[in-house]
Short mmCIF file of C-alpha atoms and ligand atoms in Angstrom, two decimals:
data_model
loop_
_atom_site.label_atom_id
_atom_site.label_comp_id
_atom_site.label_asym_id
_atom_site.label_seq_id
_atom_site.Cartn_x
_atom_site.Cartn_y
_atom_site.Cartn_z
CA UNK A 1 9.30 30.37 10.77
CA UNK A 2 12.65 29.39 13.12
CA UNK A 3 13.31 27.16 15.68
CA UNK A 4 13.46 29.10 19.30
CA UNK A 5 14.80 27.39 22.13
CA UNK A 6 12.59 27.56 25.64
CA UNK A 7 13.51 28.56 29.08
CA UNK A 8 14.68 25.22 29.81
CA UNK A 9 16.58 24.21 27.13
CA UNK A 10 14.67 22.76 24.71
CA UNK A 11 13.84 23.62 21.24
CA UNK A 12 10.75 24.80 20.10
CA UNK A 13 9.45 24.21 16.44
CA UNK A 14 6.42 26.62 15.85
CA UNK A 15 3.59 24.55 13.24
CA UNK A 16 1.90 28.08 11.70
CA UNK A 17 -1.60 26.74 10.50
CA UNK A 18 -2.86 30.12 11.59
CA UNK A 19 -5.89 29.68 14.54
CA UNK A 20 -4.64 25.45 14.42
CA UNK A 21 -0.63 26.99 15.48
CA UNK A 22 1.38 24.99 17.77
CA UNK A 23 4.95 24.32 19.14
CA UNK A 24 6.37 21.17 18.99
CA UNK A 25 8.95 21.02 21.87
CA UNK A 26 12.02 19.01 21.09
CA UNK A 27 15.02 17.64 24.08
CA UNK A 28 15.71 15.49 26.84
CA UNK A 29 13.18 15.28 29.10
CA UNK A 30 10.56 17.49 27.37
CA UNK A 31 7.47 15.09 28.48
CA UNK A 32 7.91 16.12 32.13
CA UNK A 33 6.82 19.85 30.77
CA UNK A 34 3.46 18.15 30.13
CA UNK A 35 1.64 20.15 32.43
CA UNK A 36 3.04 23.37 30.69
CA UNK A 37 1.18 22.65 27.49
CA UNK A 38 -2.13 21.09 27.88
CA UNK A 39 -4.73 23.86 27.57
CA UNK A 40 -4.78 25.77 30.60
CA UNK A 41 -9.24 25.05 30.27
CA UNK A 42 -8.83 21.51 30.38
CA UNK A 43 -9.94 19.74 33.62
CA UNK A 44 -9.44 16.04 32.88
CA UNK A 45 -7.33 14.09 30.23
CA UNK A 46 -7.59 11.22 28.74
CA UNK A 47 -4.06 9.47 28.51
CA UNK A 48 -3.85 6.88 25.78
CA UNK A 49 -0.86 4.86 25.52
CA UNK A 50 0.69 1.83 24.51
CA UNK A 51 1.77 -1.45 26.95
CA UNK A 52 5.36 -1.66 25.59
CA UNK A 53 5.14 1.92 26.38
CA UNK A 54 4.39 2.11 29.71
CA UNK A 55 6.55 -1.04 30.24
CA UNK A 56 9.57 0.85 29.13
CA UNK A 57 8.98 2.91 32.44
CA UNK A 58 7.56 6.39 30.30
CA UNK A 59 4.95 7.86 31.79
CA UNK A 60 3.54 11.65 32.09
CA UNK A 61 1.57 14.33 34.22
CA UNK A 62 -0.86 16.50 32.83
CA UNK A 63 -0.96 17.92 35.69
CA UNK A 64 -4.97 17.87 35.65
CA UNK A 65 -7.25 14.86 36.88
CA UNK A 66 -6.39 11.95 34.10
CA UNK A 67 -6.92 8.27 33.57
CA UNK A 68 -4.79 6.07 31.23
CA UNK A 69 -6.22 4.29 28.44
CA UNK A 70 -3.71 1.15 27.49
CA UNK A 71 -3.92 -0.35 24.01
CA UNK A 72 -2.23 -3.07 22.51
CA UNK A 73 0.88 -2.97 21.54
CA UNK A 74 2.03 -2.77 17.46
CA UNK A 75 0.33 -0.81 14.10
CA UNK A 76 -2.37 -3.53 13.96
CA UNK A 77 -3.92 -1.52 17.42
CA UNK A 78 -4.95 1.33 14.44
CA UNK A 79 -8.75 0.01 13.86
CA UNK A 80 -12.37 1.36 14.02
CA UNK A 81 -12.83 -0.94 16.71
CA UNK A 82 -10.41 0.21 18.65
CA UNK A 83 -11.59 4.31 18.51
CA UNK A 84 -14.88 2.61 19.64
CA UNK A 85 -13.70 1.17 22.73
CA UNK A 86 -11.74 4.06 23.10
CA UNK A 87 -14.34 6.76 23.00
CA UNK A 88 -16.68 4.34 24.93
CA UNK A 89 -14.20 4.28 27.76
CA UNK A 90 -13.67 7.72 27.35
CA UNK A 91 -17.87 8.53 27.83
CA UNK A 92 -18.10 5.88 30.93
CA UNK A 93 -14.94 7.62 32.53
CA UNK A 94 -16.90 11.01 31.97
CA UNK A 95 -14.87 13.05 29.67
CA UNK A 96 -16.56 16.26 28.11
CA UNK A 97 -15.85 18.22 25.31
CA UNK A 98 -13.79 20.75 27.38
CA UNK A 99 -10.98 18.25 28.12
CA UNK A 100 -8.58 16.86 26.29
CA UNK A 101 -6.74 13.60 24.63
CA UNK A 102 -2.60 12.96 25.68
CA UNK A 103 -1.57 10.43 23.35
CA UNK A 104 2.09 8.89 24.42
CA UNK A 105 3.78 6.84 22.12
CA UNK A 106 4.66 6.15 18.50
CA UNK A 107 2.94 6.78 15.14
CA UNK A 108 0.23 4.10 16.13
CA UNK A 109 -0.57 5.46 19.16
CA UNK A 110 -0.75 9.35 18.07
CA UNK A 111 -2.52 8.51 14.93
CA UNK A 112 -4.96 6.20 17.11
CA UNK A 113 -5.42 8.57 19.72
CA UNK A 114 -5.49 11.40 17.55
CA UNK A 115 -8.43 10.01 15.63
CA UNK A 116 -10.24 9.52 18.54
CA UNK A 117 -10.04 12.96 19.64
CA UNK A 118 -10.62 13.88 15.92
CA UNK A 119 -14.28 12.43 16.25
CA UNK A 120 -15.26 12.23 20.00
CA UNK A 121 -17.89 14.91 20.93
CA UNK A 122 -16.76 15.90 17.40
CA UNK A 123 -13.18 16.71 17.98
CA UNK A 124 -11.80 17.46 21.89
CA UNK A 125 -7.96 18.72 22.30
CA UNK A 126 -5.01 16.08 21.95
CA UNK A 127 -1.87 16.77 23.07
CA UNK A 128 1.04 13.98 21.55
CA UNK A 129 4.00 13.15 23.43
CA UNK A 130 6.05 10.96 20.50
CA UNK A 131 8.59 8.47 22.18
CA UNK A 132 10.34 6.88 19.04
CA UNK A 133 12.33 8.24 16.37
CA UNK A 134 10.05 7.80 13.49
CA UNK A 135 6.83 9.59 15.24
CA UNK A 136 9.35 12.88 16.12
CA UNK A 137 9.98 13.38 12.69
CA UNK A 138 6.98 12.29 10.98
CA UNK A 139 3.68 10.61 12.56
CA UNK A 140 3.42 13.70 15.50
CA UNK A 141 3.50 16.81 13.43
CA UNK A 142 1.13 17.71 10.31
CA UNK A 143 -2.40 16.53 11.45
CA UNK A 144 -3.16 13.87 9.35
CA UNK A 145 -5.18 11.30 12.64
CA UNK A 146 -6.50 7.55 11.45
CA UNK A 147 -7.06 3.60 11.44
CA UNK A 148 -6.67 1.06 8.87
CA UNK A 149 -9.34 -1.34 7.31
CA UNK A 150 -8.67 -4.79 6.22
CA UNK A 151 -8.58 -3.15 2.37
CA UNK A 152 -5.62 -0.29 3.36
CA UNK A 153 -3.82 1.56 5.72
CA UNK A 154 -4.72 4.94 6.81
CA UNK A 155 -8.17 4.81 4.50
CA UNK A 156 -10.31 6.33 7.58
CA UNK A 157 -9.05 9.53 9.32
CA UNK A 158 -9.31 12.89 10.03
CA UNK A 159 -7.04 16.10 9.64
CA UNK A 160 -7.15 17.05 13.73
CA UNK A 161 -4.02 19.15 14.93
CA UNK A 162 -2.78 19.25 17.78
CA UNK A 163 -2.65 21.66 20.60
CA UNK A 164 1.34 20.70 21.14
CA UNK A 165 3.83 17.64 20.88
CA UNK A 166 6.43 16.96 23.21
CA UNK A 167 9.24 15.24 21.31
CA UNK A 168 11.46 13.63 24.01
CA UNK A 169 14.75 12.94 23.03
CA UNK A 170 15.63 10.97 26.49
CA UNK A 171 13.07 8.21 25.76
CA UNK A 172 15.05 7.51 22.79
CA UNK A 173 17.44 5.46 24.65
CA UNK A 174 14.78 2.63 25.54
CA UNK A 175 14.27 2.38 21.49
CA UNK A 176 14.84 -0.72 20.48
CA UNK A 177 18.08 -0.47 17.81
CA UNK A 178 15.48 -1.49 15.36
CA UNK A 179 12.71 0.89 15.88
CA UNK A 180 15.69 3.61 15.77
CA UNK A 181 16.97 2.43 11.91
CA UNK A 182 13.07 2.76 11.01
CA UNK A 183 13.20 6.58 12.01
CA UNK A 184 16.70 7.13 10.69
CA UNK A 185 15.28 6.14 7.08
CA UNK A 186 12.78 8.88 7.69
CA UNK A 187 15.53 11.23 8.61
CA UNK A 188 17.50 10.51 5.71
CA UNK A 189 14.99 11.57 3.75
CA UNK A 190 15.39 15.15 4.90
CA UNK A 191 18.59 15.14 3.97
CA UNK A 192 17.17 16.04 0.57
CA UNK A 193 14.67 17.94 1.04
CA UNK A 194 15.99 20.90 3.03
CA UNK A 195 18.35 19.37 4.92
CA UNK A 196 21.35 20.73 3.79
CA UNK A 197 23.58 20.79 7.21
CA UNK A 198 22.05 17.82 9.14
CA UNK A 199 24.93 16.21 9.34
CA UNK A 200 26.73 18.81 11.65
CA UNK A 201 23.94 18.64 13.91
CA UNK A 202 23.46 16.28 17.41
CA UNK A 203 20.62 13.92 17.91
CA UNK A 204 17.92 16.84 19.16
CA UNK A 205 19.30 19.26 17.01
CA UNK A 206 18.68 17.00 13.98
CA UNK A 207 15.15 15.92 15.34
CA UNK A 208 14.26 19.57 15.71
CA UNK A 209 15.30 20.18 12.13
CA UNK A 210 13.64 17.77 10.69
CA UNK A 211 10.59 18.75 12.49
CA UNK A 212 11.01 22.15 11.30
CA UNK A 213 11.15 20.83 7.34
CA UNK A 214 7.81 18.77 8.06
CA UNK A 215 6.05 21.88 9.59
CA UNK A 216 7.26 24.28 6.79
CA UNK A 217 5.94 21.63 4.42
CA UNK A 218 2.54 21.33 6.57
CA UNK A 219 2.46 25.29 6.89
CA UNK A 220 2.47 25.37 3.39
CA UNK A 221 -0.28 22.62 2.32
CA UNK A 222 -2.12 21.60 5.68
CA UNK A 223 -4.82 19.34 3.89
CA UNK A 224 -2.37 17.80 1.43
CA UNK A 225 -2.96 19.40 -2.13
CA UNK A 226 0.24 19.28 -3.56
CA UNK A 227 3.49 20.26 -1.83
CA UNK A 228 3.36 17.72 0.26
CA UNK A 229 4.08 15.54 -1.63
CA UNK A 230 8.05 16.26 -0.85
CA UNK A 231 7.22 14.21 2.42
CA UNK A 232 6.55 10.63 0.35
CA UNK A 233 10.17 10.91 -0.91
CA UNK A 234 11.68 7.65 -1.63
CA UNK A 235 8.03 5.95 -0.08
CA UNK A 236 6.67 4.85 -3.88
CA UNK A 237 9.05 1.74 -3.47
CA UNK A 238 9.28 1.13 -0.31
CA UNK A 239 5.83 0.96 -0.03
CA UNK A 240 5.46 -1.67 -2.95
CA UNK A 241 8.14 -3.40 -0.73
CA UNK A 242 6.43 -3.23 2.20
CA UNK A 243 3.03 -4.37 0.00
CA UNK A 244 4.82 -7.17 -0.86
CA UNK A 245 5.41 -8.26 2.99
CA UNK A 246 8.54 -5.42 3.53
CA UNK A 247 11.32 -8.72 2.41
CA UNK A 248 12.63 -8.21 6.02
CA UNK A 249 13.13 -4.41 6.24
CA UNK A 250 11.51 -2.45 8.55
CA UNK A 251 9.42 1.09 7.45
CA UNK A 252 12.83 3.23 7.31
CA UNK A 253 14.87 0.38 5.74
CA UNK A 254 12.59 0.40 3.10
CA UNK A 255 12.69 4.26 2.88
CA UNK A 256 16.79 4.04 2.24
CA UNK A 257 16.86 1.92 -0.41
CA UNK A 258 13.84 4.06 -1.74
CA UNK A 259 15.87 7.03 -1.62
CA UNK A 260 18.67 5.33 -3.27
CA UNK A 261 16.09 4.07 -6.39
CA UNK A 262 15.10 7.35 -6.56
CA UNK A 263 18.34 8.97 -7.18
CA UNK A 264 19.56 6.48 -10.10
CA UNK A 265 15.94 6.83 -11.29
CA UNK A 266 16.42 10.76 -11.39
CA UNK A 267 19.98 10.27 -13.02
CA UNK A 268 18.66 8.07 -15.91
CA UNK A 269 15.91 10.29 -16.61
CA UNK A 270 18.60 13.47 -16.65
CA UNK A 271 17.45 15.29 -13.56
CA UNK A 272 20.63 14.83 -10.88
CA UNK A 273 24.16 13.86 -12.07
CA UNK A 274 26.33 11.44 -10.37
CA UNK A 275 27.63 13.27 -7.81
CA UNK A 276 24.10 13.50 -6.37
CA UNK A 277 23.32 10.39 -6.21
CA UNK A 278 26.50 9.09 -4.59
CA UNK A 279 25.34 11.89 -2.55
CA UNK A 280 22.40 10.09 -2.11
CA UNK A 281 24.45 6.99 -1.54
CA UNK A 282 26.64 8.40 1.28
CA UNK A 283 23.77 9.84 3.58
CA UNK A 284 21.98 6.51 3.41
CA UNK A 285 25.07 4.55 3.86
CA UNK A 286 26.20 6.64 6.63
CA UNK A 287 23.07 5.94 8.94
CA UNK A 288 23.67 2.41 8.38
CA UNK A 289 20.77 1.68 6.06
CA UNK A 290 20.54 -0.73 2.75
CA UNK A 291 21.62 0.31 -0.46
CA UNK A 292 20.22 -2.58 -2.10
CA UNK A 293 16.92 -4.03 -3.22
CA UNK A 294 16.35 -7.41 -1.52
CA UNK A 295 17.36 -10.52 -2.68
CA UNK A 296 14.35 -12.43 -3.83
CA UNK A 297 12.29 -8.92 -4.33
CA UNK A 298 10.44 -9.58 -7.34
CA UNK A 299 10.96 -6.56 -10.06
CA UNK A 300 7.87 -7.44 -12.19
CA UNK A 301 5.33 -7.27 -9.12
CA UNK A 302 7.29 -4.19 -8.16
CA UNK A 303 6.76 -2.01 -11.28
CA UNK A 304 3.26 -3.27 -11.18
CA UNK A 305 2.52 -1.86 -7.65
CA UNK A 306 4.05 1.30 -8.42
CA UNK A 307 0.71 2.61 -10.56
CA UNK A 308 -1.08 1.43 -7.49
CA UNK A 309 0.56 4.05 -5.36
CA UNK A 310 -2.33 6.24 -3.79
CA UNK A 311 0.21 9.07 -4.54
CA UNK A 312 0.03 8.24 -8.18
CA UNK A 313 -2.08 10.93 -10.30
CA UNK A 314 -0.85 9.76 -14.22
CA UNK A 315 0.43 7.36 -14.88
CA UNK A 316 3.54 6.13 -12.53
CA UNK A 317 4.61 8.86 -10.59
CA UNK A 318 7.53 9.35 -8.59
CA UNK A 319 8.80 11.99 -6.48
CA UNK A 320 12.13 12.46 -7.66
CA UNK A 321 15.24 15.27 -7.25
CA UNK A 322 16.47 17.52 -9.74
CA UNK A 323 17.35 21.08 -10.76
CA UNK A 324 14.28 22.72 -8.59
CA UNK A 325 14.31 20.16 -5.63
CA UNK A 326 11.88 17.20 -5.16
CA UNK A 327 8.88 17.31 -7.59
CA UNK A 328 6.45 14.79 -8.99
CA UNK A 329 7.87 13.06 -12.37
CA UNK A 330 4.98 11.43 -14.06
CA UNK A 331 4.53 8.94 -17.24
CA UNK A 332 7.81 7.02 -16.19
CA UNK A 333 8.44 4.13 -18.30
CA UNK A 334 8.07 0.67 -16.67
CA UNK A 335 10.99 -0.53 -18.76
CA UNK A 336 13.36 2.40 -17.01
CA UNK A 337 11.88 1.45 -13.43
CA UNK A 338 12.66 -2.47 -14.18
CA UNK A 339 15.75 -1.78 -15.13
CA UNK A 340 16.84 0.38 -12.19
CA UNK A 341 15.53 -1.79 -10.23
CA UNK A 342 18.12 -4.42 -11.97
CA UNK A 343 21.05 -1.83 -11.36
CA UNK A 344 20.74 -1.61 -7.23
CA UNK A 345 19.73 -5.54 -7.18
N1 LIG B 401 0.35 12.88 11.23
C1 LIG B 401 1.30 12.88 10.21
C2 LIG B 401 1.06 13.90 9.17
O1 LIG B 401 0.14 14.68 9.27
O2 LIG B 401 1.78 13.95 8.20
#
């Protein structure tokens, strides 16, 4: 499985989920090849988007009849409620089970919109065209569509490929700088996964390659049995951070200083030596990201969270690196993970 690049320049990632396959297209202006990847069958679409979206000027042709669906803005737009009005709007516009759903946006949108398609008429098309960092690398490939409830994130939802993503590279440059350090956490993450030579790739080249990682990982374990796992690298902490209101760091910011607990975790228990995790240290550093826990983030509650991790299986579990990659360490003391906590206070 290699990236190919198209006609026009862009790259193409294939996602081989045998009859579920798809490209994701990665490069500057890729959502004006819209047209060139909705199912050739489908007569009308259904574009869902986001305000902030549409405000930043991005909008897209289908090329087929289409009427656009605006949410509200933010994560807290990923409800029940809102796939009801959705699919509502969708059945008083018309739309059958030949046509199709274009979701445009980030994670929040694609997941939204993806769910919808997942369950309307019992699963129509989707198409996503990601416009921030974060959904390129992570939210718009792999399948996994839902909402929230008041008692957890993502607890209703579907696996629901799609039939393509468009990963635009050009809309990057409305991201706010913010939004862009939430997706660079991501991105650091691949560093360790199978990243080795990100860092002498550009912006689209990098996007493309992480892409490629998450679809290899996908390819390999579509309904998330085990390998991918890899993809929650450095997430047990950061979300226990974010549980505990996020202490002021955006989704990626959180990731980084994951990644970084991670590696001293994996050195105390044996697994990395030094040199990996200043490793560690220096691709985190270099996109700008913490280092550090918080000030004021309270180790006790921390450690406590951890177990509560819906990736934990035994005990407290963390992905951690070592001699055969990324792999599941469980039974870790909560003495050891208070005390490394201590060491990047
Ligand atoms: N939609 C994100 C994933 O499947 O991992």
């Amino acid at each position: 499985m290699t990236a190919d690049a198209g006609l026009k320049g862009e790259i193409r990632v294939p996602v081989e989920l045998g009859e579920r396959s798809y490209e994701v297209w990665v490069g500057p202006g890729v959502r004006h090849r819209l047209s060139e990847v909705v199912p050739r069958d489908v007569a009308r679409v259904a574009v869902v988007t986001q305000a902030a979206v549409a405000d930043a000027g991005i909008t897209v042709d289908p090329g087929v009849e289409h009427k656009v669906f605006i949410t509200d803005n933010g994560e807290h737009v990923k409800t029940l409620g809102a796939v009801e009005e959705l699919c509502r709007e969708f059945a008083q516009w018309g739309l059958t089970r030949r046509d199709a759903v274009v979701a445009v946006g980030g994670g929040a949108v694609t997941d939204l919109g993806g769910f919808a398609a997942a369950v309307y008429h019992r699963g129509i098309r989707v198409v996503f065209v990601s416009t921030t960092l974060l959904g390129q690398i992570d939210a718009s490939v792999g399948g996994k569509t839902g909402v929230n409830l008041p008692e957890g994130k993502n607890l209703v939802g579907a696996f629901w490929q799609p039939a393509a993503v468009l990963c635009d590279t050009e809309v990057l440059e409305t991201l706010p700088s913010e939004e862009m350090r939430s997706g660079l956490g991501e991105m650091a993450k691949y560093h360790f996964i199978a990243g080795a030579g990100l860092d002498s790739l550009g912006l689209p080249e990098r996007i493309a390659r992480c892409v490629e990682i998450k679809a290899e990982t996908v390819a390999a374990d579509e309904r998330e049995a085990g390998r991918r796992a890899v993809l929650n690298y450095g997430h047990t902490l950061a979300h226990a951070l974010e549980a505990h209101g996020g202490y002021g760091l955006r989704h990626g910011e959180a990731v980084a200083v994951g990644l970084v607990y991670a590696a001293e975790l994996a050195h105390r228990t044996g697994r990395i030596d030094a040199g990996r995790v200043d490793e560690h240290r220096r691709v985190v550093g270099g996109y700008d990201l913490p280092l550090r826990l918080p000030a004021g983030a309270d180790a006790d509650a921390l450690v406590s969270l951890f177990s509560r991790d819906k990736k934990a299986v035994d005990g407290i579990t963390f992905m951690l690196d070592g001699p055969e990659g990324i792999q599941p360490v469980n039974g870790l003391a909560p003495a050891l993970l208070r005390e490394t906590l201590e060491a990047i206070r």
